[in-house]
Short mmCIF file of C-alpha atoms in Angstrom, two decimals:
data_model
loop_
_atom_site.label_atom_id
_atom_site.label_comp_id
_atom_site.label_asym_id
_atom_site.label_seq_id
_atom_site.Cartn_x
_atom_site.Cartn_y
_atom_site.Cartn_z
CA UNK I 20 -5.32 50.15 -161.88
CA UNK I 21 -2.12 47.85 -162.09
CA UNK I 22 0.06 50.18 -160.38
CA UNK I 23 -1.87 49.52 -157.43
CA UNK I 24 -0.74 47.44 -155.01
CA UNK I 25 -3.19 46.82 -151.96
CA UNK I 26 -1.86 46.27 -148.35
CA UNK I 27 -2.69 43.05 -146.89
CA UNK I 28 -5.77 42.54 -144.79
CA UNK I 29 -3.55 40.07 -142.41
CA UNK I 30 -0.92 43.22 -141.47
CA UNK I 31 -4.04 45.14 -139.60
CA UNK I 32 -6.65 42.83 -138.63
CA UNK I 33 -7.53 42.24 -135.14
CA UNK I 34 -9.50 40.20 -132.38
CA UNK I 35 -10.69 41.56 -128.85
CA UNK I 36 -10.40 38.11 -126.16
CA UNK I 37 -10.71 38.79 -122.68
CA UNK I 38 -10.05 42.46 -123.11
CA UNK I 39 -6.71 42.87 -124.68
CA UNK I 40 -6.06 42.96 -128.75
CA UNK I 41 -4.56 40.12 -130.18
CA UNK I 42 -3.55 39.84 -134.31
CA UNK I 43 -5.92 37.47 -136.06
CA UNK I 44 -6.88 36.23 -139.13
CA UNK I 45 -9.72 38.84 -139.62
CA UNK I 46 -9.88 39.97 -143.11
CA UNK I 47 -10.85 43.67 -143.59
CA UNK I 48 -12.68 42.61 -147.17
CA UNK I 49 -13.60 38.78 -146.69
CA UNK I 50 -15.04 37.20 -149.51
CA UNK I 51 -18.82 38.47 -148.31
CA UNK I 52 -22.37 36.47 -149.80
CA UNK I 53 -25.06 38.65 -150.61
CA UNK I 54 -27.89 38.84 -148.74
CA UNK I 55 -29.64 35.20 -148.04
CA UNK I 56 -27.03 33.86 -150.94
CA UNK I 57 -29.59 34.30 -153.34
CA UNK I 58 -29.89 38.01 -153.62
CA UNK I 59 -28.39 39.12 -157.30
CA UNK I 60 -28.70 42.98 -156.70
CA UNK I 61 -26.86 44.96 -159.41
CA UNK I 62 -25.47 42.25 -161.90
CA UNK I 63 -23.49 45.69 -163.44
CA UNK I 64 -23.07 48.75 -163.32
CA UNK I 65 -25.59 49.65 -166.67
CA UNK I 66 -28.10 47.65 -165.20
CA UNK I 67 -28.14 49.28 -161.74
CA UNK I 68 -28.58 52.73 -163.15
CA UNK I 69 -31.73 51.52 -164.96
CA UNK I 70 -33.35 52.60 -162.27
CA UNK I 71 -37.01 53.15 -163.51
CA UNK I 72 -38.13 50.37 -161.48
CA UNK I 73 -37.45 49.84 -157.96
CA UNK I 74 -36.56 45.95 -158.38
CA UNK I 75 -35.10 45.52 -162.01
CA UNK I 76 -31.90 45.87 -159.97
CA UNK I 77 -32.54 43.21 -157.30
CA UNK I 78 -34.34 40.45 -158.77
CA UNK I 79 -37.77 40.27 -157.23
CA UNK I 80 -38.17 36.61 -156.37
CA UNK I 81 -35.01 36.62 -154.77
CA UNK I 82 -35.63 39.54 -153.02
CA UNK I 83 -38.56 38.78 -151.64
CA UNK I 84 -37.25 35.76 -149.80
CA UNK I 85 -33.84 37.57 -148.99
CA UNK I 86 -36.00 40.36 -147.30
CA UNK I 87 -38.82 37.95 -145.36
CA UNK I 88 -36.34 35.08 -144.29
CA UNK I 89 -35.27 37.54 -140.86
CA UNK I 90 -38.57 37.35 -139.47
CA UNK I 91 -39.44 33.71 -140.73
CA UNK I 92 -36.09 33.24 -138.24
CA UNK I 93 -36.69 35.55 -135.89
CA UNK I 94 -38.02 33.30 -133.09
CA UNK I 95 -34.87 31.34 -132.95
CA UNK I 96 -32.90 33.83 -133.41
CA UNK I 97 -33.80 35.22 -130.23
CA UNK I 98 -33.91 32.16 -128.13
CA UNK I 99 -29.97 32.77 -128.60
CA UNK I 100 -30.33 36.03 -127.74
CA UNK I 101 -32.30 35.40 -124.90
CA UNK I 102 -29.40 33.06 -123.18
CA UNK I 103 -27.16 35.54 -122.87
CA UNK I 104 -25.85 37.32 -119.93
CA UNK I 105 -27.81 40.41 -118.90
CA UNK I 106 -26.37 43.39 -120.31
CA UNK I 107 -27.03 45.85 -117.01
CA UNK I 108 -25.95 43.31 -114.12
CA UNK I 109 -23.03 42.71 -115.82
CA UNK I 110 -21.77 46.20 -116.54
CA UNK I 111 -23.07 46.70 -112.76
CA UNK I 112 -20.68 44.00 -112.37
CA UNK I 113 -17.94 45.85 -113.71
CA UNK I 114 -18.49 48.91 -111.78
CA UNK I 115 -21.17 51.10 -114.10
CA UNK I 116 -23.88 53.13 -111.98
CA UNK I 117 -27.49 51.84 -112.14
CA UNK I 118 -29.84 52.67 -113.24
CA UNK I 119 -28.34 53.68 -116.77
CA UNK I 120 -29.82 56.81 -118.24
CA UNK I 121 -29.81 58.90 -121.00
CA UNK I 122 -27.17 62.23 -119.20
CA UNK I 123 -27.98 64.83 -122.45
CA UNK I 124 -30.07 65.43 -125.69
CA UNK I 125 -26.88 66.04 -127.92
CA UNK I 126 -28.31 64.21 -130.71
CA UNK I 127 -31.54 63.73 -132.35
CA UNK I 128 -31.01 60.87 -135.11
CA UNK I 129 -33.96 60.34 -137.49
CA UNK I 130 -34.66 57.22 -139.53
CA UNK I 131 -37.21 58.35 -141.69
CA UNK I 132 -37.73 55.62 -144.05
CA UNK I 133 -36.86 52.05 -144.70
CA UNK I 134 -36.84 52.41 -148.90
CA UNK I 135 -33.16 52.27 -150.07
CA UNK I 136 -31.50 51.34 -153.37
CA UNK I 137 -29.78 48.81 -152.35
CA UNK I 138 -30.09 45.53 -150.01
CA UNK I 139 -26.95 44.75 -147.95
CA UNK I 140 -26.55 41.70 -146.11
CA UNK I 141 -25.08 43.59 -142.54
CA UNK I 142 -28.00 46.11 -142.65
CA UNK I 143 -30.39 45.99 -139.26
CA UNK I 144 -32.47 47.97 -140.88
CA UNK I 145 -33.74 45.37 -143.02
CA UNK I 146 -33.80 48.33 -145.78
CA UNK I 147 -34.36 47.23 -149.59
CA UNK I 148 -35.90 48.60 -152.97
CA UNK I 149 -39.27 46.87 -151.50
CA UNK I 150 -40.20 48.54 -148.58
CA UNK I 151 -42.30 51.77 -148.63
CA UNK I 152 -41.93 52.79 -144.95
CA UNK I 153 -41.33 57.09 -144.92
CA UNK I 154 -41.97 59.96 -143.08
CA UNK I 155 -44.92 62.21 -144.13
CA UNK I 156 -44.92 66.18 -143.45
CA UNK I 157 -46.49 66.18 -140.74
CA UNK I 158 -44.03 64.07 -138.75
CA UNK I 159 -41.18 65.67 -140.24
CA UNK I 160 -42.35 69.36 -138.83
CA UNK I 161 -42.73 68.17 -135.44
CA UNK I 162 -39.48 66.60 -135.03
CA UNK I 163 -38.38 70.06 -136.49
CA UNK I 164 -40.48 71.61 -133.65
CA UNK I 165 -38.98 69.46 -130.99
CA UNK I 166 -35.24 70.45 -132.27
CA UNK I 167 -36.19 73.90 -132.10
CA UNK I 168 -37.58 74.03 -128.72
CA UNK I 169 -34.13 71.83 -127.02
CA UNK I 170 -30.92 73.78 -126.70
CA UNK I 171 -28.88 70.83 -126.21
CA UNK I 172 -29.66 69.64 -129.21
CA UNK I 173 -26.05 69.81 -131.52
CA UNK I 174 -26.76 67.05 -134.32
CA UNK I 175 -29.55 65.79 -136.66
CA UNK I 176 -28.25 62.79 -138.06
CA UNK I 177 -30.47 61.44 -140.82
CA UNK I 178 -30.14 57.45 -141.89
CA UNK I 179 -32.56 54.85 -143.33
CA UNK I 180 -32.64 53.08 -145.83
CA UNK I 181 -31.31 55.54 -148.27
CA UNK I 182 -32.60 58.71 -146.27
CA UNK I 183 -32.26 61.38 -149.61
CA UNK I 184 -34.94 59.40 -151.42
CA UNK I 185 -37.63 60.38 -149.03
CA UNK I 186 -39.40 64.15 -150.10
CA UNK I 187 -38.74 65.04 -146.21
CA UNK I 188 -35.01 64.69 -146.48
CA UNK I 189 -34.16 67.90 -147.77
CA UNK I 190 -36.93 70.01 -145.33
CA UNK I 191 -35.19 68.36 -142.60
CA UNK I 192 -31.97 69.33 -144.06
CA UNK I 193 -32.46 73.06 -144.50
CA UNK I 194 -34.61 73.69 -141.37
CA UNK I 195 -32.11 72.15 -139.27
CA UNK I 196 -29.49 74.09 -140.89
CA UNK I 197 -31.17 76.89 -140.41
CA UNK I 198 -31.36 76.91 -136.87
CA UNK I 199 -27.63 76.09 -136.97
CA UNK I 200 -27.32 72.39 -136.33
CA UNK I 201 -24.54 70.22 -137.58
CA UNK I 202 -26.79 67.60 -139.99
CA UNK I 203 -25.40 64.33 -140.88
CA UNK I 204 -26.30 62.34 -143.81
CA UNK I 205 -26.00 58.38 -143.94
CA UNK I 206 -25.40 58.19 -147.65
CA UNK I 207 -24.65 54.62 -149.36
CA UNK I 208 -22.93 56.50 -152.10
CA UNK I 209 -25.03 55.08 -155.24
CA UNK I 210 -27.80 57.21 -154.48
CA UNK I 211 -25.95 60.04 -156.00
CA UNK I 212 -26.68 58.76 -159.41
CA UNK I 213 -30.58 57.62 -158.91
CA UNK I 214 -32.99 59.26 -160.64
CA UNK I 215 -33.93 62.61 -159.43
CA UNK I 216 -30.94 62.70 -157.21
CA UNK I 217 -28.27 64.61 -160.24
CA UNK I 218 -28.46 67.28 -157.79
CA UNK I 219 -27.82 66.31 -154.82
CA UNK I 220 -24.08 66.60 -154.49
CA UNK I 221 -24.53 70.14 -154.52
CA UNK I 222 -27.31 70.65 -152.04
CA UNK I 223 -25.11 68.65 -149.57
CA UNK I 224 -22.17 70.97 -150.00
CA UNK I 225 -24.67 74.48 -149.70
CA UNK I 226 -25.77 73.65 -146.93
CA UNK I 227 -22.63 72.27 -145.85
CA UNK I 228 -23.93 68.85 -145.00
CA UNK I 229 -21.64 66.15 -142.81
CA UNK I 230 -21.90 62.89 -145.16
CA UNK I 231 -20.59 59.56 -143.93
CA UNK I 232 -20.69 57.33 -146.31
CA UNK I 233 -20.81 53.71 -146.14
CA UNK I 234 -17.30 52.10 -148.58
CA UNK I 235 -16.80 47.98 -147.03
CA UNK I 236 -13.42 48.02 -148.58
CA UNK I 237 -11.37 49.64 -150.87
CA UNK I 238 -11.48 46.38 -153.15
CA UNK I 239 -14.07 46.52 -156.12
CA UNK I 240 -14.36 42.15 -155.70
CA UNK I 241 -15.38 42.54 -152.12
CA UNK I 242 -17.68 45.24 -152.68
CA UNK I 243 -19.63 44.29 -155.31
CA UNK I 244 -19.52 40.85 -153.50
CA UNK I 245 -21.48 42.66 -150.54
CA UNK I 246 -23.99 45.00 -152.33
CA UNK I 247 -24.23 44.18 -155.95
CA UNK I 248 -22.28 44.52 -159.04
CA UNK I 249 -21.75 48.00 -160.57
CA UNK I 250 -21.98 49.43 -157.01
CA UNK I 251 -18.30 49.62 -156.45
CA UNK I 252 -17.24 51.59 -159.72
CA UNK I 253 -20.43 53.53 -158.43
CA UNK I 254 -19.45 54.45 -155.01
CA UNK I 255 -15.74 55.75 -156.24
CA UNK I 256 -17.56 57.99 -158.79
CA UNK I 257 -19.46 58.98 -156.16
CA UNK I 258 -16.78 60.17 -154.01
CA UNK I 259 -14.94 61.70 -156.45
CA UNK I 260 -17.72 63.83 -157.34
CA UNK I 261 -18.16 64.52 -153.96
CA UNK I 262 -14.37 65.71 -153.45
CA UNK I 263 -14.58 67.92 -156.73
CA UNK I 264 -17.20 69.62 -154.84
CA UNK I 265 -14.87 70.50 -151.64
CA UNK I 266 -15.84 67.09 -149.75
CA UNK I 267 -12.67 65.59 -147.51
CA UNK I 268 -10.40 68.59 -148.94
CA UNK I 269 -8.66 70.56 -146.25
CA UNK I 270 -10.19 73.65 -145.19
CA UNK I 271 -13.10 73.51 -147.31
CA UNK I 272 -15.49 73.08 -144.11
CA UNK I 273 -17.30 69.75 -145.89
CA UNK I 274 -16.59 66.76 -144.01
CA UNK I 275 -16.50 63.42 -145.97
CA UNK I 276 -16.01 60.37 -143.93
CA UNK I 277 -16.10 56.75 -144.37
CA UNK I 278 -17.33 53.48 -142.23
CA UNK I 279 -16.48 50.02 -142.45
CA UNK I 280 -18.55 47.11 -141.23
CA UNK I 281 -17.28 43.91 -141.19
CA UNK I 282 -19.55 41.67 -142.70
CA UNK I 283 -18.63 38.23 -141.24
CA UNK I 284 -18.89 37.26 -137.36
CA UNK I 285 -15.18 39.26 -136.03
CA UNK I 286 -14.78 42.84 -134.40
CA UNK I 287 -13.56 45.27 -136.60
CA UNK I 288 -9.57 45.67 -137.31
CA UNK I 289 -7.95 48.40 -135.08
CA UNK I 290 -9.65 52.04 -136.71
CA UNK I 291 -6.74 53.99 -137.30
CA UNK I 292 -4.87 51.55 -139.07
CA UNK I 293 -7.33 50.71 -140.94
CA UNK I 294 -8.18 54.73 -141.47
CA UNK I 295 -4.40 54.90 -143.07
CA UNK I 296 -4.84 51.87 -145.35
CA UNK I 297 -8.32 53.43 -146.74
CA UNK I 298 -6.35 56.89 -146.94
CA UNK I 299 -3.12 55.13 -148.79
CA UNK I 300 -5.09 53.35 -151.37
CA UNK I 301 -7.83 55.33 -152.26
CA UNK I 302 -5.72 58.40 -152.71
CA UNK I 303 -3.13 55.64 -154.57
CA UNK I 304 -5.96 54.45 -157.38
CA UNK I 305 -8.55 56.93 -157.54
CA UNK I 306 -7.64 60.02 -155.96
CA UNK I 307 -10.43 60.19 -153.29
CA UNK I 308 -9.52 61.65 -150.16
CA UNK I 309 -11.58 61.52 -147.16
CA UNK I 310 -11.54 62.97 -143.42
CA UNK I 311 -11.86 59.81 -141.15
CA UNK I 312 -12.36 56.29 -141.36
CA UNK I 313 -14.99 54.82 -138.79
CA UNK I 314 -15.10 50.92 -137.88
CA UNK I 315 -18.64 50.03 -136.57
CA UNK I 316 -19.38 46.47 -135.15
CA UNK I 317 -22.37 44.86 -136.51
CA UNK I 318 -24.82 44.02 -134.12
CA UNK I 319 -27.13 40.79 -133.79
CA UNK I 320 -30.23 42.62 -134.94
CA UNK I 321 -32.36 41.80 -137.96
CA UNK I 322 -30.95 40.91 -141.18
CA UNK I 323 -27.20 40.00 -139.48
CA UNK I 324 -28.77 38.35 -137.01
CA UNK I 325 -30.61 36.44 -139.15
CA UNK I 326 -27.40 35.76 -141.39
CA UNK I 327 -25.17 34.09 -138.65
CA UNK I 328 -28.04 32.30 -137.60
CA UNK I 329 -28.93 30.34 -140.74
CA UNK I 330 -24.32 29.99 -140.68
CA UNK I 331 -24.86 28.54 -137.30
CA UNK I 332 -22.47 31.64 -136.12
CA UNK I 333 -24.46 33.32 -133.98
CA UNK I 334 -24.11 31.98 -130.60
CA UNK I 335 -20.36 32.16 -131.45
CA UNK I 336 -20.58 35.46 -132.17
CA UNK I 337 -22.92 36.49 -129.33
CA UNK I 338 -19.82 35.09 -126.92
CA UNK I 339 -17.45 37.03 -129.16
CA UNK I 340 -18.97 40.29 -128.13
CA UNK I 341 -19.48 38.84 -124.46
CA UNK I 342 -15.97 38.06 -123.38
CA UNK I 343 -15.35 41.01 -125.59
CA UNK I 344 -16.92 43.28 -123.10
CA UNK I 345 -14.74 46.67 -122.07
CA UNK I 346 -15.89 48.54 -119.43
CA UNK I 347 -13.85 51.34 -120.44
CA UNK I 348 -16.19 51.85 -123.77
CA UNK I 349 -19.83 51.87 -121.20
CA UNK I 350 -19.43 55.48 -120.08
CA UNK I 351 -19.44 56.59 -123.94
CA UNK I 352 -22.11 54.69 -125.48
CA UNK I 353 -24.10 57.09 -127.97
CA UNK I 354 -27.55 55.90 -126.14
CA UNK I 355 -26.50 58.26 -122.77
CA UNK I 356 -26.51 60.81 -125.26
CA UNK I 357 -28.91 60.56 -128.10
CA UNK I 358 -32.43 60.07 -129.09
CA UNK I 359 -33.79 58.42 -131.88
CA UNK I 360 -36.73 58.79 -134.17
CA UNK I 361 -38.01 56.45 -136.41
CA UNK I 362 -39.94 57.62 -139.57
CA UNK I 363 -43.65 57.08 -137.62
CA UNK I 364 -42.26 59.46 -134.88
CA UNK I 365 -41.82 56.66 -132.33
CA UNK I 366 -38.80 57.47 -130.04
CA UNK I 367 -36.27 55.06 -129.15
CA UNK I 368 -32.61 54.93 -127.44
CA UNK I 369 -30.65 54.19 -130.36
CA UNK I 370 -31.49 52.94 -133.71
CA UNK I 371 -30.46 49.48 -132.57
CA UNK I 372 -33.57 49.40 -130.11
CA UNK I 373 -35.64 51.04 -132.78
CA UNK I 374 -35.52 47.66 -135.22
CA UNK I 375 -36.01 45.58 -131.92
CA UNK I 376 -39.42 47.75 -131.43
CA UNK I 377 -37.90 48.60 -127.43
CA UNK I 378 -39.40 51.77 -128.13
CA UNK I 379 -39.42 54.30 -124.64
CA UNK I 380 -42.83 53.46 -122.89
CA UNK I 381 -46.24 55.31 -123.49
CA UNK I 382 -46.35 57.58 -120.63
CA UNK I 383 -48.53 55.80 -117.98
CA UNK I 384 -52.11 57.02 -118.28
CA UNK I 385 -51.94 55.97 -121.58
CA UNK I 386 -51.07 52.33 -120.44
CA UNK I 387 -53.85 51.40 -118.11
CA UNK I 388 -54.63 48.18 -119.50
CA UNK I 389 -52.98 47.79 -122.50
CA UNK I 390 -49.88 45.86 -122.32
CA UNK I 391 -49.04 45.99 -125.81
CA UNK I 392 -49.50 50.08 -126.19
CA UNK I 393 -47.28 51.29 -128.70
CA UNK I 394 -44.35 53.64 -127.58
CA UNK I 395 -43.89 56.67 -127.08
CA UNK I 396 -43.75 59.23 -129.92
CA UNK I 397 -43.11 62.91 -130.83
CA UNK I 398 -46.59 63.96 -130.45
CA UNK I 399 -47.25 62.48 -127.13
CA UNK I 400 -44.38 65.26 -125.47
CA UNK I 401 -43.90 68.37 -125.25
CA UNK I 402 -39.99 68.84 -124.88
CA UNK I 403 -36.99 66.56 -125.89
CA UNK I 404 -35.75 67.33 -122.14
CA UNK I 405 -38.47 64.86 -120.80
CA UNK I 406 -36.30 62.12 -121.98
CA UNK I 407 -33.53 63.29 -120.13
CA UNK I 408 -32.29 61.29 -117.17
CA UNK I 409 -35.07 58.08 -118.26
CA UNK I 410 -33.83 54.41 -118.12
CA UNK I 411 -31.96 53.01 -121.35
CA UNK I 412 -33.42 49.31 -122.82
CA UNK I 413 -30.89 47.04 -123.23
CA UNK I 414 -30.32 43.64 -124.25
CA UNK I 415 -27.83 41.34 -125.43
CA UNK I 416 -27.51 43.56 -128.98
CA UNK I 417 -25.60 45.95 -126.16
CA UNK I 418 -22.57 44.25 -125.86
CA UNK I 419 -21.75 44.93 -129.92
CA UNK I 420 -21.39 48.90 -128.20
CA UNK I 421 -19.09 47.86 -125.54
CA UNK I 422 -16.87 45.00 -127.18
CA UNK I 423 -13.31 45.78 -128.09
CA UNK I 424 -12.78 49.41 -128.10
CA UNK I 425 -16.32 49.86 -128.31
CA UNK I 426 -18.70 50.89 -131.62
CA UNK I 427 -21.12 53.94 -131.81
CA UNK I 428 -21.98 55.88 -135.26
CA UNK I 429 -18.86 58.10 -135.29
CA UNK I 430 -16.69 54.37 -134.52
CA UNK I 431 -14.98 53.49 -131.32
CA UNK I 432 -15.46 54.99 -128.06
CA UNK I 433 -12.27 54.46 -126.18
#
């Protein structure tokens, strides 16, 4: 629209350096590659809702390499990694009890698959329209069971990939619902409008679903810069439909909110200015409002890893997050209070740890001699409370959570 006029980037960006906030030159939309600068996902909007095949949209050559190139890296990518300073001596350093354990079960977070719609260049997921990792039934009912049986349990937050394309979504959904659980959905927006999804707005509202939904900026350029063309004009239908449906309206009970990643190697602007720039324009052009705005640092895993480290960025950015370090933000890390699933039943800390494979360990009789035994999963306990109290894995990926005013899936921490 030409009446709208956006605020500048430059009025709310900021930096973290040795633990005080500083104004920067961080742009909230930078001009963002796609993936591996050769990914072409969604040249427009027409043909990214031809969605009869999963990679008319993507370009399968390019894809291909765009998707493979993180573990072709991988190696080097964590000799970096590896030089850094060790996460638990130096928050021990600063003053944090050791060992550092999980306190409470609040939340059960469930990858269950790595198929998505899309391909963006922050995800650690590695998630694209190629991969055909999901959750089968029989997974999905004992992580069901599991809720059931743990009283502490308050959350079931769903991600992915695109987590409403698997079948198990929507089980998951409504039994978890039904035993009176808040359930969030990790929705990219675009899904909304993939075949076999027309419906999906309104199973989200009836069962009163908390959707977070991923918007990089509130410019169409940047956007469609980041995750394809067509997917901006996409994502603002998206929420609109979602708002005509009670979504981000006050007192309707159905919680909309946004996240912003940056995409290049900086912390994220300060979160409630940002929050009031999101609220100012997108109200301004297109009428969407929205409950809150979450900033989430990217962390070195995967395909950002892999990003900085073909820009020769990520050492720079690995010293970012280091000198970055708040030890205010360590006592409300999500880890302490979450467990996470991935879509085999493997459990894990946090979702971070999960694409790092520091899965928690096979309990020990089941180790004897096998170094390399795979974690441990749903079916090899018998209550969620057994991972109560258990030592977190870390590694240098930690400091993203504590840099700045720290990052976690609802934002910043202090």
């Amino acid at each position: 629209m030409a009446a709208c006029t956006q605020v500048s980037p430059l009025s709310l960006s900021a930096n973290w350096s040795g633990n005080r906030f500083a104004a920067g030159s961080n742009h909230i939309c930078e001009n963002r590659r796609t993936v591996a600068s050769g990914l072409s996902a969604t040249r427009a909007a027409k043909e990214f809702r031809r969605a009869g095949s999963r990679n008319v949209r993507v370009g399968v050559a390019k894809q291909v390499r765009c998707v493979s190139e993180p573990r072709v890296e991988a190696r080097s990518a964590d000799e970096v990694l590896a030089t850094q300073p060790s996460f638990l001596r130096h928050i021990a350093d600063h003053g944090a009890p050791l060992p550092f354990t999980r306190r409470v079960i609040d939340t059960v977070q469930v990858n269950i698959g790595l198929y998505c719609n899309q391909a963006c260049q922050h995800c650690h997921v590695d998630s694209s329209p190629l991969r055909t990792e999901m959750m089968d039934h029989r997974t999905a009912e004992r992580v069901v069971e599991l809720i059931a049986a743990c009283p502490t349990v308050r959350c079931v937050d769903l991600t992915g990939g695109a987590p409403e394309l698997n079948p198990e979504f929507r089980y998951l959904v409504t039994e978890a619902r039904r035993m009176g659980k808040e359930v969030i959905d990790r929705c990219n927006l675009t899904v909304l409008f993939e075949p076999g999804q027309e419906d999906l707005g309104e199973f989200l509202a009836a069962n009163q679903v908390h959707v977070v939904a991923s918007l990089p900026c509130y410019s169409a350029d940047n956007v469609n810069k980041q995750r394809g063309g067509g997917v901006f004009d996409l994502s603002i239908k998206a929420l609109q439909r979602l708002n005509s449906l009670g979504y981000g309206k006050e007192g309707s009970g159905l919680v909309l909110d946004l996240v912003y990643n940056p995409v290049g190697p900086s912390l994220p602007p300060a979160q409630a200015k940002l929050q009031e720039a999101y609220k100012s324009e997108l109200m301004a052009c297109y009428g969407i409002s929205f409950n809150s705005l979450f900033t989430i640092t990217n962390m070195p895993v995967k395909r950002f890893a892999s990003f900085l480290h073909r820009g020769g960025q990520l050492e720079s950015y690995m010293q970012l997050l280091v000198n970055a370090f708040n030890p205010a933000a360590v006592g409300n890390v999500m880890c302490q209070n979450l467990i996470n699933i991935d879509w085999q039943g493997a459990l894990f800390d946090c979702d971070f740890n999960q694409q790092l494979n520091l899965g928690l360990p096979p309990k020990p009789a089941t180790t004897a001699g096998s170094p390399s035994a795979p974690p441990r999963s749903v079916f090899d306990i018998e209550s969620l409370e057994e991972l109560v109290s258990r030592p977190i894995a870390t590694g240098a990926h930690c400091y993203g959570c504590t840099a700045g005013t720290g990052s976690s899936c609802t934002g910043t921490v202090v």
